[in-house]
mmCIF file of C-alpha atoms in Angstrom:
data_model
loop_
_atom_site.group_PDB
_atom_site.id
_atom_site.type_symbol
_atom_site.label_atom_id
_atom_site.label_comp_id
_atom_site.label_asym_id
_atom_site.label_seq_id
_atom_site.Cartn_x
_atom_site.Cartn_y
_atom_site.Cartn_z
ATOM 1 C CA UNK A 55 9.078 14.320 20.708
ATOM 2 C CA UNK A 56 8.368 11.382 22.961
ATOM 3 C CA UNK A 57 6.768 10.023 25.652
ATOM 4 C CA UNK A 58 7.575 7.333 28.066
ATOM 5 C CA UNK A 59 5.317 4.466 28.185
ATOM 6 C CA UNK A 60 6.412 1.248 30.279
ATOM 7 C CA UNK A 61 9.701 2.292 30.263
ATOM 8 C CA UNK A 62 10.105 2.833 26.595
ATOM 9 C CA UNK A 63 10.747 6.002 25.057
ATOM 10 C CA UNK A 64 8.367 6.498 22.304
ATOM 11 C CA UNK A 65 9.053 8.711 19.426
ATOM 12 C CA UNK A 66 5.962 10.446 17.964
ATOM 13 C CA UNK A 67 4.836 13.569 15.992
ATOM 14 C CA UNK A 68 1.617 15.504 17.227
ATOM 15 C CA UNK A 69 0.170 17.828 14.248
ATOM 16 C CA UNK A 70 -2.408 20.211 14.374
ATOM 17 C CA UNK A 71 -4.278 21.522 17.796
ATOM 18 C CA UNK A 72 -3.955 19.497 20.675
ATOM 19 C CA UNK A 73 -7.368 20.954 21.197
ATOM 20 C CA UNK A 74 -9.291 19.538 17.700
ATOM 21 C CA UNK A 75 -12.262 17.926 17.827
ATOM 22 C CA UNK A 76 -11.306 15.329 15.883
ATOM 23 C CA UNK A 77 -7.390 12.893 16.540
ATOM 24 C CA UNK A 78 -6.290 10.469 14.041
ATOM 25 C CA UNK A 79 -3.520 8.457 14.523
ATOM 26 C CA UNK A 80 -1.095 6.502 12.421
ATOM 27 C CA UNK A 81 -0.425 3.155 13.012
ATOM 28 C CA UNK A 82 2.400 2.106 10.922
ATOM 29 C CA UNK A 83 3.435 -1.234 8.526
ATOM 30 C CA UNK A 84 5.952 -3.323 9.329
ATOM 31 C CA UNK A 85 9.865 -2.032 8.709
ATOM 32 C CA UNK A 86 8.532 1.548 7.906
ATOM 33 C CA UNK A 87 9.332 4.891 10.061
ATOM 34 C CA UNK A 88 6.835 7.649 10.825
ATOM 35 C CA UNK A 89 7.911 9.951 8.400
ATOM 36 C CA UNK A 90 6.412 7.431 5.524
ATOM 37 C CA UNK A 91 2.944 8.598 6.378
ATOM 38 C CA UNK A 92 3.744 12.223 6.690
ATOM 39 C CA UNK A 93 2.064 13.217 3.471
ATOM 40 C CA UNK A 94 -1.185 11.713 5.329
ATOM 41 C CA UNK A 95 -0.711 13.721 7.955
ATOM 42 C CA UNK A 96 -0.239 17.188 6.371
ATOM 43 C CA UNK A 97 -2.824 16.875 4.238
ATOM 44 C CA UNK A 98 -5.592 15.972 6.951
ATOM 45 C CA UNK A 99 -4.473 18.517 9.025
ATOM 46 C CA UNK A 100 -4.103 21.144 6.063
ATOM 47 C CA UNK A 101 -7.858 20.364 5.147
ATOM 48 C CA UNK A 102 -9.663 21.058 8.230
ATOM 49 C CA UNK A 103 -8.367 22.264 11.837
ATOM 50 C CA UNK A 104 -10.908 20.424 13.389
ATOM 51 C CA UNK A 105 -8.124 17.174 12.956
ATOM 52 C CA UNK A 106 -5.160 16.715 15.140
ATOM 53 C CA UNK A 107 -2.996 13.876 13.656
ATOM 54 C CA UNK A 108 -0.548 12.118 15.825
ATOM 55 C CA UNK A 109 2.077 9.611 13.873
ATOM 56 C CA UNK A 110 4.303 7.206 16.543
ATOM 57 C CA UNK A 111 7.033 4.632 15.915
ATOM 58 C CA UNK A 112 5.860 1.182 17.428
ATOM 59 C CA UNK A 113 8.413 -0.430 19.581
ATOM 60 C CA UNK A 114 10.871 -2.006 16.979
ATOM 61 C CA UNK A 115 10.498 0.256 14.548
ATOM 62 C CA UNK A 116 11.590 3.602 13.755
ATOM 63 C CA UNK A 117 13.188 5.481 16.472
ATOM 64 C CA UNK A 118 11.520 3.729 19.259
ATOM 65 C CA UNK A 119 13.578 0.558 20.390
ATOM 66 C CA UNK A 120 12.562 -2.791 20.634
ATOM 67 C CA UNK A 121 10.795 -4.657 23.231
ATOM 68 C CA UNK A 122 12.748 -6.856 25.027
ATOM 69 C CA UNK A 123 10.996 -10.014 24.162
ATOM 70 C CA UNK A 124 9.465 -10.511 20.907
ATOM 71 C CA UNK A 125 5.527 -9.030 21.711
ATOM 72 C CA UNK A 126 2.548 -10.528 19.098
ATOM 73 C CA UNK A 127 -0.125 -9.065 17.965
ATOM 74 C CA UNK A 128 -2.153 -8.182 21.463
ATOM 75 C CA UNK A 129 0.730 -7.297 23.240
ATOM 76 C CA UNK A 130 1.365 -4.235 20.737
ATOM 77 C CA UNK A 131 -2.268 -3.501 21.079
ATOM 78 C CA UNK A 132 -1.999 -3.667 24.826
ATOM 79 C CA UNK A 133 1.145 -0.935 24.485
ATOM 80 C CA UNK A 134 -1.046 1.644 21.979
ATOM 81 C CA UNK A 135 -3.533 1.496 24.511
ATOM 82 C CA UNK A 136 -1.494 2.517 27.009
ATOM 83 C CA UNK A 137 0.727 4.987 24.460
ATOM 84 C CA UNK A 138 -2.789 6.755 24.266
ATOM 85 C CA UNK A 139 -4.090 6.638 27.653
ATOM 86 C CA UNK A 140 -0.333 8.509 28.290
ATOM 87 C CA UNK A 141 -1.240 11.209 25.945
ATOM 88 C CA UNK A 142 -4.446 11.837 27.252
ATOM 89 C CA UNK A 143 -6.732 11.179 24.118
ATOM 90 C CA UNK A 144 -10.359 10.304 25.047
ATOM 91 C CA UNK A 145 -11.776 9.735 21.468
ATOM 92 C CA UNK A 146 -9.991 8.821 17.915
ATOM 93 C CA UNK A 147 -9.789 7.866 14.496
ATOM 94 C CA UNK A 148 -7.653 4.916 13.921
ATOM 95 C CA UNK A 149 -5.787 4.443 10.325
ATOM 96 C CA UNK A 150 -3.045 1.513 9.914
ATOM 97 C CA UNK A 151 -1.096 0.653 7.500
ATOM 98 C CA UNK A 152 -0.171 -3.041 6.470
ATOM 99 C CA UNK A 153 0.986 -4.342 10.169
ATOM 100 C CA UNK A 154 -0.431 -1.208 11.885
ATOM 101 C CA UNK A 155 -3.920 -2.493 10.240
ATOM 102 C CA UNK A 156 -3.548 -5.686 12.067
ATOM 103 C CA UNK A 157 -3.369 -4.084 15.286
ATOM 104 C CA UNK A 158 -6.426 -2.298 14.580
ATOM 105 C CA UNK A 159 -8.626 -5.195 13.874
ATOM 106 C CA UNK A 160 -7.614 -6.942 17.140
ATOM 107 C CA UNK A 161 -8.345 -3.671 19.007
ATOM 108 C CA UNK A 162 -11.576 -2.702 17.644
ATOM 109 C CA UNK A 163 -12.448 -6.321 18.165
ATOM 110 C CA UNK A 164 -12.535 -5.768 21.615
ATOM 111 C CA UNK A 165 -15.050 -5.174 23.766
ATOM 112 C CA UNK A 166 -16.073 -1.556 23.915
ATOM 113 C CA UNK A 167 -15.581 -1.556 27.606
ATOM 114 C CA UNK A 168 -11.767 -2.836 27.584
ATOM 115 C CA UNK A 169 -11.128 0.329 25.669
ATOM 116 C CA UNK A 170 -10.748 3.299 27.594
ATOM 117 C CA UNK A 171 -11.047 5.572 24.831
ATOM 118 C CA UNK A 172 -13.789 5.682 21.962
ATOM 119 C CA UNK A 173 -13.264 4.800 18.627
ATOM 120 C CA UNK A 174 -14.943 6.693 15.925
ATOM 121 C CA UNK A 175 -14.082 4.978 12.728
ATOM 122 C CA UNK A 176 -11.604 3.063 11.156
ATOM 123 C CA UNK A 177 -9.604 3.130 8.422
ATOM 124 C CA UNK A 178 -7.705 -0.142 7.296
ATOM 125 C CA UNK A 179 -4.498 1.022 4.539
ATOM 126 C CA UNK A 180 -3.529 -1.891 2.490
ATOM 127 C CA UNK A 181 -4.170 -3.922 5.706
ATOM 128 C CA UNK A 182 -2.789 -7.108 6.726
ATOM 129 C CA UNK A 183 -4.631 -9.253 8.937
ATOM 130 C CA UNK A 184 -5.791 -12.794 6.919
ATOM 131 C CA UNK A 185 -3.383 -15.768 6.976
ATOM 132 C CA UNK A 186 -2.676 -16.469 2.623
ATOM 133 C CA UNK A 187 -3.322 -20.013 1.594
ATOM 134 C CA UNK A 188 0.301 -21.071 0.628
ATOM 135 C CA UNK A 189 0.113 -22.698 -3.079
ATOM 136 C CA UNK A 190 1.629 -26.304 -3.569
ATOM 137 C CA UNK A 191 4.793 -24.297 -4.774
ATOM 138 C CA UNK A 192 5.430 -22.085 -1.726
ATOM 139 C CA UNK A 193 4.723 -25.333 0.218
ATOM 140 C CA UNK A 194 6.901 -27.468 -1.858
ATOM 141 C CA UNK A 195 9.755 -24.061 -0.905
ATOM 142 C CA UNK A 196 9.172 -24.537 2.690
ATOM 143 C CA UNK A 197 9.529 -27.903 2.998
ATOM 144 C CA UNK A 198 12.926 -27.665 0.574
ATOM 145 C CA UNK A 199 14.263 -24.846 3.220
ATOM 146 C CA UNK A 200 13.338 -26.638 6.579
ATOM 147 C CA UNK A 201 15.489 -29.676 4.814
ATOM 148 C CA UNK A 202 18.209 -27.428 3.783
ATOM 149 C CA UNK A 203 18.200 -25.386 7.175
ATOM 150 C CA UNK A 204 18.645 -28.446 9.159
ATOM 151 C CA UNK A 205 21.510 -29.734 7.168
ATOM 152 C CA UNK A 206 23.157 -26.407 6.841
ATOM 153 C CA UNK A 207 23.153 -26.000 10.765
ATOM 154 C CA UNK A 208 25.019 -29.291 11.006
ATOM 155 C CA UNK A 209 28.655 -28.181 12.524
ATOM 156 C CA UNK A 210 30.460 -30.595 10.099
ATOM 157 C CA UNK A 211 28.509 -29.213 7.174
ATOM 158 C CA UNK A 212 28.979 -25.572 7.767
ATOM 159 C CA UNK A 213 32.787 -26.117 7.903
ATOM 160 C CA UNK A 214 32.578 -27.427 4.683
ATOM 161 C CA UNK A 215 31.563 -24.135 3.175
ATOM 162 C CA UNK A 216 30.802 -21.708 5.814
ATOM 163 C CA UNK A 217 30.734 -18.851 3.841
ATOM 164 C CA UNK A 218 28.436 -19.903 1.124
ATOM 165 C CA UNK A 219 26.135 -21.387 4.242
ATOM 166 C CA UNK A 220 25.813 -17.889 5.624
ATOM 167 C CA UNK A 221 25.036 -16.364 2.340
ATOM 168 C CA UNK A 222 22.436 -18.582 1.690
ATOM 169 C CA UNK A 223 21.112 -18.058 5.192
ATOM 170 C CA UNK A 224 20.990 -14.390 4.469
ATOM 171 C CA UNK A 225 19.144 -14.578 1.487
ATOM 172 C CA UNK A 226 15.877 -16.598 2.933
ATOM 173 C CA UNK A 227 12.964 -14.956 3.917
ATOM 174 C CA UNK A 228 11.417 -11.646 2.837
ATOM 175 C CA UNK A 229 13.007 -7.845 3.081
ATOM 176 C CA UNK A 230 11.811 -7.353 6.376
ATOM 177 C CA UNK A 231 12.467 -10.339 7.393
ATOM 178 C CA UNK A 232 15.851 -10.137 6.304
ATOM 179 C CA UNK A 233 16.343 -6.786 7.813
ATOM 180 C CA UNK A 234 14.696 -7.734 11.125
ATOM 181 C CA UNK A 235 16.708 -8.192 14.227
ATOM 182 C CA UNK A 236 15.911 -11.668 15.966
ATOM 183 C CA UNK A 237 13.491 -10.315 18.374
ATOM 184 C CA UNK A 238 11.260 -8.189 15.758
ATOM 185 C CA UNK A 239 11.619 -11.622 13.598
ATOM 186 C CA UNK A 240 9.750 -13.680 16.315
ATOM 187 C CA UNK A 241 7.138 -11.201 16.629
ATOM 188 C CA UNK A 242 6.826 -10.559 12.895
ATOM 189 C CA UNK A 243 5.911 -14.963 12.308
ATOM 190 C CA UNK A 244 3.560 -14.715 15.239
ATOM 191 C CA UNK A 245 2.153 -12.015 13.276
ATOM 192 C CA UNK A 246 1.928 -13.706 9.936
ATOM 193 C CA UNK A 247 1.079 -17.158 11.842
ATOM 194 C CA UNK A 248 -2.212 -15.601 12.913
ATOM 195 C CA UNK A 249 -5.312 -15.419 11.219
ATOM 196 C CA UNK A 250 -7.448 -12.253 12.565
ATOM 197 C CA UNK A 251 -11.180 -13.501 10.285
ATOM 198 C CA UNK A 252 -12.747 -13.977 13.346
ATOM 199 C CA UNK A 253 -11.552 -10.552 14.944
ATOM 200 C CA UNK A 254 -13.068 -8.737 11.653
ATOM 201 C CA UNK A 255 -17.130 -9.590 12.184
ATOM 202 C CA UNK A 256 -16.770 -8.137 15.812
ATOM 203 C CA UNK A 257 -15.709 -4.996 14.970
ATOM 204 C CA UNK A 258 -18.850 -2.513 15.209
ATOM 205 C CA UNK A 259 -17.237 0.348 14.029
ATOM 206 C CA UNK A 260 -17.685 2.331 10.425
ATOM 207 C CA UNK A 261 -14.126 1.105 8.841
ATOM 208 C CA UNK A 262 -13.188 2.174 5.124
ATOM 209 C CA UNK A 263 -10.510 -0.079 3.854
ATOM 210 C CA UNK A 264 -8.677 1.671 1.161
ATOM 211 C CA UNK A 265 -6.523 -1.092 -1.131
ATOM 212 C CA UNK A 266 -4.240 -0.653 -4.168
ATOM 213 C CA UNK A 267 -5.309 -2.450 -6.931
ATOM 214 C CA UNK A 268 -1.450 -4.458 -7.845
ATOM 215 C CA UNK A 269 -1.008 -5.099 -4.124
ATOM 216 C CA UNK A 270 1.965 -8.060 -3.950
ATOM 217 C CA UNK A 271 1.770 -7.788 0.177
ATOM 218 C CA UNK A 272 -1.346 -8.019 1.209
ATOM 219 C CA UNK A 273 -3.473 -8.904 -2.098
ATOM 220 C CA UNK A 274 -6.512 -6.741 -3.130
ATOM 221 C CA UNK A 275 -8.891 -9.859 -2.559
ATOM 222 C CA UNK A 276 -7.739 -9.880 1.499
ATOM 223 C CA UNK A 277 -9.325 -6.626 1.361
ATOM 224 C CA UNK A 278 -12.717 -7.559 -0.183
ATOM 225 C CA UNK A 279 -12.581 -10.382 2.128
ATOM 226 C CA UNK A 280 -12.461 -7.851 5.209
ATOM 227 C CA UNK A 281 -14.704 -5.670 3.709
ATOM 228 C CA UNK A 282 -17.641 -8.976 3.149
ATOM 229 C CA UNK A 283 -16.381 -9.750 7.201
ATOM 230 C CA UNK A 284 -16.613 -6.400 8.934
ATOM 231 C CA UNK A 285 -20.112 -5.383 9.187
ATOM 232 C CA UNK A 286 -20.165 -1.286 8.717
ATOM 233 C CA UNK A 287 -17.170 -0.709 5.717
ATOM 234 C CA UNK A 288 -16.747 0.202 2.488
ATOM 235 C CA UNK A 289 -14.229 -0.367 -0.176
ATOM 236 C CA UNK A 290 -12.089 2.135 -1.959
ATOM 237 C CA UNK A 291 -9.580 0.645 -4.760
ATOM 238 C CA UNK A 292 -7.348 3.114 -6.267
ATOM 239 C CA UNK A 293 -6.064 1.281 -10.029
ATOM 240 C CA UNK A 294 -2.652 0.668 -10.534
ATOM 241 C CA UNK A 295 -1.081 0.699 -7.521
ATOM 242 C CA UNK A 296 0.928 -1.656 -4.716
ATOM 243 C CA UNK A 297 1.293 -1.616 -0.995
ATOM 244 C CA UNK A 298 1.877 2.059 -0.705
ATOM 245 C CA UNK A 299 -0.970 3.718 -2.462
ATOM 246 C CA UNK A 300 -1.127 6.068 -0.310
ATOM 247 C CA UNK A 301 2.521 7.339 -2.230
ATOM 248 C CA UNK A 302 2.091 5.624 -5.624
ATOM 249 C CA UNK A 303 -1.130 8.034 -6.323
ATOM 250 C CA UNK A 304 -1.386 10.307 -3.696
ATOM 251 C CA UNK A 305 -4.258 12.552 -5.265
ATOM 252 C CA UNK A 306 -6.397 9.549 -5.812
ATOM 253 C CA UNK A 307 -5.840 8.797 -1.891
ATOM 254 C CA UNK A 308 -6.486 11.984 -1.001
ATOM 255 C CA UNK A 309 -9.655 12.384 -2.881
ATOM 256 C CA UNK A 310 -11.057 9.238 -1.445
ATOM 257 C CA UNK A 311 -10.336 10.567 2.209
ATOM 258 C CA UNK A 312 -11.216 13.668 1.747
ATOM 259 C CA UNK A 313 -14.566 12.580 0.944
ATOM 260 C CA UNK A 314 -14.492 9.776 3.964
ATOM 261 C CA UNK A 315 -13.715 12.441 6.792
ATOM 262 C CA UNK A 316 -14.597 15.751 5.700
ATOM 263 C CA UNK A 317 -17.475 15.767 3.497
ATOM 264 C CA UNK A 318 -19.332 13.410 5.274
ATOM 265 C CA UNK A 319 -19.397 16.460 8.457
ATOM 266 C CA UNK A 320 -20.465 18.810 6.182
ATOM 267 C CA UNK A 321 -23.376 16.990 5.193
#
């Protein structure tokens, strides 16, 4: 289904009743689709029907198209404001994903008032969020592709070898980078560019950050770091996973929510 939200059509799944006491919704991580969090949703909404879970694709991702300038961080925050406020939902639980975290943490960083819903808890998946320290190496890389790039771009240069040029342009950067489109690259280094520390001691909410233990992306000691830095969370690791431990040991994940958001109400 979607819904039309500042002139974008917005593809999203709604599960469970509409009239639950409880919505969660899925923020998602950078290049992924909805359906890559489904198994989160059917299992929440399998567990208890006092959950509704609603799973979007941001603009730029998915089956939602892209903005038509490249938005940062706020901006997307801005639009899931309004994506909710179009949907009617007065009260929520938030869960992101990688990216999706980092809209989260600028969100519930806000002042209560600016939000015109109410936030019950978090939950922050493998989030990202803190700007990595770049080793002498990677710095040593950047500085050797910034030489390289502006050579390359040189007219006289590329004619030498064009087609070895464009190869080598293709290969820089990260997968998503790489399979960005120039817009969602812009927004994706004003992501990474951005440090969000300061946005994680404001948040007042109760957050659970959930982290795999071998995560490359967004390394396991960003999330002990958020978890020193936001005042009312907890920590769950789950051992021998990556970025998508939500997949990689999904019985382990859904243990530790399971215990998060439904034993805690029957207590």
């Amino acid at each position: 289904m979607t819904v039309n939200v500042d002139g974008i059509d917005v593809s999203y799944i709604s599960e469970g009743s509409p009239m639950a006491p409880h919505t969660l919704v899925i923020l998602q991580g950078w290049g992924t689709d909805m359906s890559v969090y489904e198994s989160i949703s059917s299992f929440i909404v399998s567990e208890s029907p006092d959950y509704r879970v609603i799973r979007l694709d941001l603009p730029g991702f998915g089956e939602t198209k892209e903005p038509e300038r490249a938005w940062n961080i706020d901006e997307y925050a801005d639009f899931f404001i309004r994506f909710l406020t179009a949907l009617e939902v007065r009260s929520c639980i938030l869960l992101g994903h990688s990216y999706g975290g980092r809209i989260i943490i600028k969100l519930a960083s806000r002042d209560k008032k600016d939000i015109p819903f109410s936030i019950e808890k978090l939950i922050l998946l493998d989030s990202a969020g803190l700007k990595a320290q770049k080793t002498f190496k990677q710095k040593c890389s950047i500085l050797r592709y910034k030489f390289l790039k502006k050579v390359f771009n040189n007219d006289f240069v590329h004619q030498l070898a064009p087609d070895m040029i464009d190869l080598w342009f293709s290969r820089q950067g990260s997968a998503d980078y790489r399979n960005s489109t120039p817009i969602m690259k812009q927004a994706m280094v004003m992501a990474i560019n951005e440090d969000l520390s300061d946005c994680l001691s404001r948040i007042p909410y109760e957050t659970l950050l959930i982290w795999g233990e071998k995560d490359t992306a967004t390394p396991l000691k960003d999330g002990e770091k958020m978890n020193s830095l936001i005042k009312n969370s907890g920590l769950s690791v789950i051992k021998n996973t990556g970025h998508y431990c939500f997949v990689e040991d999904i019985n382990t994940f859904r243990s530790i929510i399971r215990s998060y958001l439904f034993k805690a109400e029957e207590e």
